[in-house]
Amino acid sequence: MKTKAIRLYGENDLKLEEYELPKMKDDEILAKIITDSVCMSTYKLSKQGEKHKRTPEGLKENPAVIGHELSGIIIEVGDKWKDKYKKGQKFTVQPAVSVDGKVKTVGYYYQYYGGDSTYSIIPNEVMENDCLIPFNGDSFFEASLSEPVSCIIAGYNRMYHTNDENHIHSMGVKKNGKIAILGACGPMGLECIDYALQLEDAPSLVVAVDVSEDRLKRAEKLLSQKAQKDTKIVFVNSNAYEDSTSKLMELSNNEGYDDVFVYAPITPLIEQADSILGKDGCLNFFAGPIDKTLSANINMYNVHYNYTHITGFTGSTNQDVLDALSLMEKGRLSPTIMVTHIGGLDSAIYATQNVPDIPGGKKMIYTQIDMPLTAIDDFEKLGEDNELFKKLYEECKKHDGCWNKDAEKVLLDYYNISLNE
């Protein structure tokens, strides 16, 4: 079977190619990929090539298919896995697989398996590690978004707090505490807000900080109504204040925050996050930098006397993915807010190499079609002369301007994408 895929050969060297897949083995699974959402991590990968810590040596001879936020349909199951997986199942994946102590990550490592492809052969080790995960939701794009959502959940799970009575670390954000999210209106920051509002022991305060008034207004419109009755949510444009740190402290009653998330790799932002921590406050540096020397000044007096501390994590665990899928299937999380652009496989290289320069949130690639990368905000204008965009605009308008399962169905039907191979 032939596949089309985007493969990485080295630094800034991505190619869209068509080639023959090898014959599927009895311990493998053949899948039709439907969606892959573009991740900032893949942008960093494309810039670094073999210098990236997750890539194997010899990319020039053995290029890796990019894309790790993928979803699709199982179309053939090897004999080994026929009792566990079925033809026609919708799925997503946990990208990182541990093999003999070595981590192999889809989108960074494999020649015939990755999100930016039309068809992929999923290797045995993925199923062995329970990293091929069925999804029972209504759309493919949501299954793709389970990966970034799971990373957000992992970030929450990595937070911890201490006490004066013993040395036990209590994992997770502080119950009924104060949360600040810096860089809050990018795609990951938005879902970080969304997840905070779903917590069982709801925070008393969530402060979302960004520098874009337009993005803040969109976030407030889509998320403020989701706050539980005992949670106050405040959206702050840090550019509107001469001293935004004082403003953030004022919002916390000058007590500081129990949990602070940093979603941009900017030194002043990290230092501001440190300065607004309350007693036993935990700072989560979520934004993975390209610069290996990125540093910031941390108040060590507060580390000693106020027990402030820092954590960080990359990726997620299988349980984080399962939790993300469960919350999405129940309709409690709405990752639709993350998506701002739609495109086909032919637009994925452009989308990947220009992530920092394209405004908005997640770029959702539909790998079975050719379509320029298009902002949802442009659907209305394009729909004046194009029937597809007219229908897409109408469906998105029904959902506060967000991408949704009905719009996805319109797109797949328009291109006659079969889901029953």
GROMACS .gro file of N, CA, C and O in nm, residues 307-357:
model
  204
  307TYR      N    1   0.913   2.812   5.123
  307TYR     CA    2   0.899   2.677   5.063
  307TYR      C    3   0.853   2.681   4.917
  307TYR      O    4   0.787   2.587   4.870
  308THR      N    5   0.881   2.791   4.845
  308THR     CA    6   0.843   2.795   4.704
  308THR      C    7   0.928   2.695   4.626
  308THR      O    8   1.041   2.663   4.664
  309HIS      N    9   0.874   2.644   4.517
  309HIS     CA   10   0.946   2.541   4.441
  309HIS      C   11   0.901   2.540   4.296
  309HIS      O   12   0.799   2.599   4.259
  310ILE      N   13   0.980   2.471   4.213
  310ILE     CA   14   0.959   2.469   4.068
  310ILE      C   15   0.949   2.324   4.020
  310ILE      O   16   1.021   2.236   4.069
  311THR      N   17   0.861   2.302   3.924
  311THR     CA   18   0.854   2.171   3.859
  311THR      C   19   0.837   2.191   3.709
  311THR      O   20   0.814   2.302   3.660
  312GLY      N   21   0.848   2.083   3.635
  312GLY     CA   22   0.830   2.086   3.491
  312GLY      C   23   0.816   1.944   3.440
  312GLY      O   24   0.849   1.848   3.510
  313PHE      N   25   0.764   1.930   3.320
  313PHE     CA   26   0.743   1.795   3.265
  313PHE      C   27   0.721   1.808   3.116
  313PHE      O   28   0.669   1.909   3.068
  314THR      N   29   0.764   1.710   3.040
  314THR     CA   30   0.736   1.707   2.898
  314THR      C   31   0.661   1.579   2.864
  314THR      O   32   0.698   1.471   2.908
  315GLY      N   33   0.552   1.592   2.790
  315GLY     CA   34   0.474   1.474   2.753
  315GLY      C   35   0.370   1.441   2.857
  315GLY      O   36   0.326   1.525   2.936
  316SER      N   37   0.329   1.313   2.858
  316SER     CA   38   0.223   1.268   2.948
  316SER      C   39   0.235   1.118   2.967
  316SER      O   40   0.315   1.051   2.900
  317THR      N   41   0.156   1.064   3.056
  317THR     CA   42   0.151   0.920   3.078
  317THR      C   43   0.025   0.863   3.011
  317THR      O   44  -0.065   0.938   2.973
  318ASN      N   45   0.019   0.730   3.002
  318ASN     CA   46  -0.102   0.667   2.948
  318ASN      C   47  -0.226   0.708   3.024
  318ASN      O   48  -0.332   0.732   2.967
  319GLN      N   49  -0.216   0.716   3.157
  319GLN     CA   50  -0.332   0.751   3.239
  319GLN      C   51  -0.377   0.894   3.210
  319GLN      O   52  -0.497   0.922   3.209
  320ASP      N   53  -0.282   0.984   3.184
  320ASP     CA   54  -0.319   1.121   3.150
  320ASP      C   55  -0.402   1.124   3.021
  320ASP      O   56  -0.500   1.198   3.010
  321VAL      N   57  -0.360   1.041   2.921
  321VAL     CA   58  -0.434   1.034   2.796
  321VAL      C   59  -0.575   0.980   2.820
  321VAL      O   60  -0.674   1.033   2.769
  322LEU      N   61  -0.584   0.873   2.899
  322LEU     CA   62  -0.714   0.814   2.929
  322LEU      C   63  -0.804   0.914   3.002
  322LEU      O   64  -0.925   0.922   2.974
  323ASP      N   65  -0.747   0.990   3.094
  323ASP     CA   66  -0.825   1.091   3.165
  323ASP      C   67  -0.874   1.199   3.069
  323ASP      O   68  -0.989   1.245   3.078
  324ALA      N   69  -0.787   1.239   2.977
  324ALA     CA   70  -0.826   1.341   2.879
  324ALA      C   71  -0.941   1.291   2.792
  324ALA      O   72  -1.040   1.362   2.770
  325LEU      N   73  -0.929   1.168   2.743
  325LEU     CA   74  -1.033   1.111   2.657
  325LEU      C   75  -1.165   1.099   2.732
  325LEU      O   76  -1.272   1.129   2.678
  326SER      N   77  -1.159   1.056   2.858
  326SER     CA   78  -1.280   1.041   2.937
  326SER      C   79  -1.351   1.175   2.956
  326SER      O   80  -1.474   1.185   2.939
  327LEU      N   81  -1.277   1.279   2.989
  327LEU     CA   82  -1.337   1.410   3.010
  327LEU      C   83  -1.395   1.467   2.881
  327LEU      O   84  -1.499   1.534   2.882
  328MET      N   85  -1.329   1.436   2.769
  328MET     CA   86  -1.379   1.483   2.640
  328MET      C   87  -1.504   1.406   2.598
  328MET      O   88  -1.601   1.465   2.549
  329GLU      N   89  -1.503   1.276   2.619
  329GLU     CA   90  -1.620   1.195   2.584
  329GLU      C   91  -1.743   1.234   2.666
  329GLU      O   92  -1.856   1.226   2.618
  330LYS      N   93  -1.719   1.278   2.789
  330LYS     CA   94  -1.829   1.321   2.876
  330LYS      C   95  -1.871   1.466   2.850
  330LYS      O   96  -1.968   1.515   2.908
  331GLY      N   97  -1.796   1.535   2.764
  331GLY     CA   98  -1.829   1.673   2.732
  331GLY      C   99  -1.788   1.774   2.837
  331GLY      O  100  -1.829   1.890   2.832
  332ARG      N  101  -1.703   1.732   2.932
  332ARG     CA  102  -1.661   1.824   3.037
  332ARG      C  103  -1.550   1.918   2.991
  332ARG      O  104  -1.543   2.033   3.035
  333LEU      N  105  -1.462   1.869   2.906
  333LEU     CA  106  -1.359   1.954   2.848
  333LEU      C  107  -1.398   1.988   2.705
  333LEU      O  108  -1.455   1.905   2.634
  334SER      N  109  -1.362   2.109   2.661
  334SER     CA  110  -1.397   2.154   2.527
  334SER      C  111  -1.271   2.200   2.453
  334SER      O  112  -1.246   2.321   2.439
  335PRO      N  113  -1.189   2.106   2.407
  335PRO     CA  114  -1.065   2.146   2.340
  335PRO      C  115  -1.088   2.214   2.207
  335PRO      O  116  -0.992   2.259   2.143
  336THR      N  117  -1.214   2.222   2.163
  336THR     CA  118  -1.244   2.293   2.038
  336THR      C  119  -1.192   2.436   2.041
  336THR      O  120  -1.157   2.493   1.937
  337ILE      N  121  -1.184   2.494   2.159
  337ILE     CA  122  -1.137   2.632   2.172
  337ILE      C  123  -0.992   2.646   2.126
  337ILE      O  124  -0.947   2.755   2.088
  338MET      N  125  -0.918   2.537   2.123
  338MET     CA  126  -0.777   2.541   2.087
  338MET      C  127  -0.756   2.561   1.937
  338MET      O  128  -0.652   2.612   1.895
  339VAL      N  129  -0.850   2.516   1.854
  339VAL     CA  130  -0.831   2.511   1.709
  339VAL      C  131  -0.870   2.643   1.643
  339VAL      O  132  -0.980   2.693   1.663
  340THR      N  133  -0.778   2.698   1.562
  340THR     CA  134  -0.809   2.822   1.490
  340THR      C  135  -0.787   2.810   1.339
  340THR      O  136  -0.830   2.897   1.264
  341HIS      N  137  -0.719   2.704   1.294
  341HIS     CA  138  -0.690   2.687   1.152
  341HIS      C  139  -0.712   2.542   1.111
  341HIS      O  140  -0.689   2.450   1.189
  342ILE      N  141  -0.755   2.524   0.984
  342ILE     CA  142  -0.776   2.393   0.925
  342ILE      C  143  -0.696   2.386   0.795
  342ILE      O  144  -0.690   2.483   0.719
  343GLY      N  145  -0.635   2.271   0.769
  343GLY     CA  146  -0.563   2.255   0.643
  343GLY      C  147  -0.550   2.111   0.604
  343GLY      O  148  -0.583   2.020   0.681
  344GLY      N  149  -0.501   2.087   0.482
  344GLY     CA  150  -0.475   1.953   0.433
  344GLY      C  151  -0.330   1.915   0.448
  344GLY      O  152  -0.246   1.996   0.492
  345LEU      N  153  -0.297   1.792   0.409
  345LEU     CA  154  -0.159   1.744   0.424
  345LEU      C  155  -0.061   1.832   0.347
  345LEU      O  156   0.054   1.849   0.389
  346ASP      N  157  -0.105   1.888   0.236
  346ASP     CA  158  -0.017   1.972   0.155
  346ASP      C  159   0.020   2.102   0.226
  346ASP      O  160   0.115   2.171   0.184
  347SER      N  161  -0.052   2.139   0.332
  347SER     CA  162  -0.021   2.262   0.405
  347SER      C  163   0.057   2.236   0.533
  347SER      O  164   0.093   2.331   0.604
  348ALA      N  165   0.084   2.111   0.565
  348ALA     CA  166   0.142   2.076   0.695
  348ALA      C  167   0.287   2.123   0.710
  348ALA      O  168   0.328   2.160   0.821
  349ILE      N  169   0.365   2.119   0.603
  349ILE     CA  170   0.503   2.167   0.614
  349ILE      C  171   0.504   2.316   0.645
  349ILE      O  172   0.576   2.362   0.736
  350TYR      N  173   0.425   2.392   0.571
  350TYR     CA  174   0.416   2.537   0.598
  350TYR      C  175   0.370   2.562   0.741
  350TYR      O  176   0.429   2.644   0.813
  351ALA      N  177   0.266   2.491   0.784
  351ALA     CA  178   0.213   2.511   0.919
  351ALA      C  179   0.317   2.480   1.025
  351ALA      O  180   0.333   2.553   1.123
  352THR      N  181   0.390   2.370   1.004
  352THR     CA  182   0.491   2.327   1.102
  352THR      C  183   0.606   2.424   1.112
  352THR      O  184   0.651   2.459   1.222
  353GLN      N  185   0.656   2.469   0.998
  353GLN     CA  186   0.775   2.553   0.997
  353GLN      C  187   0.746   2.698   1.036
  353GLN      O  188   0.840   2.775   1.059
  354ASN      N  189   0.618   2.734   1.046
  354ASN     CA  190   0.585   2.873   1.076
  354ASN      C  191   0.493   2.888   1.197
  354ASN      O  192   0.425   2.991   1.210
  355VAL      N  193   0.491   2.787   1.284
  355VAL     CA  194   0.402   2.792   1.400
  355VAL      C  195   0.413   2.923   1.479
  355VAL      O  196   0.311   2.985   1.510
  356PRO      N  197   0.534   2.972   1.510
  356PRO     CA  198   0.541   3.092   1.593
  356PRO      C  199   0.488   3.218   1.523
  356PRO      O  200   0.452   3.315   1.589
  357ASP      N  201   0.485   3.215   1.390
  357ASP     CA  202   0.451   3.336   1.314
  357ASP      C  203   0.306   3.338   1.265
  357ASP      O  204   0.262   3.439   1.209
   0.00000   0.00000   0.00000
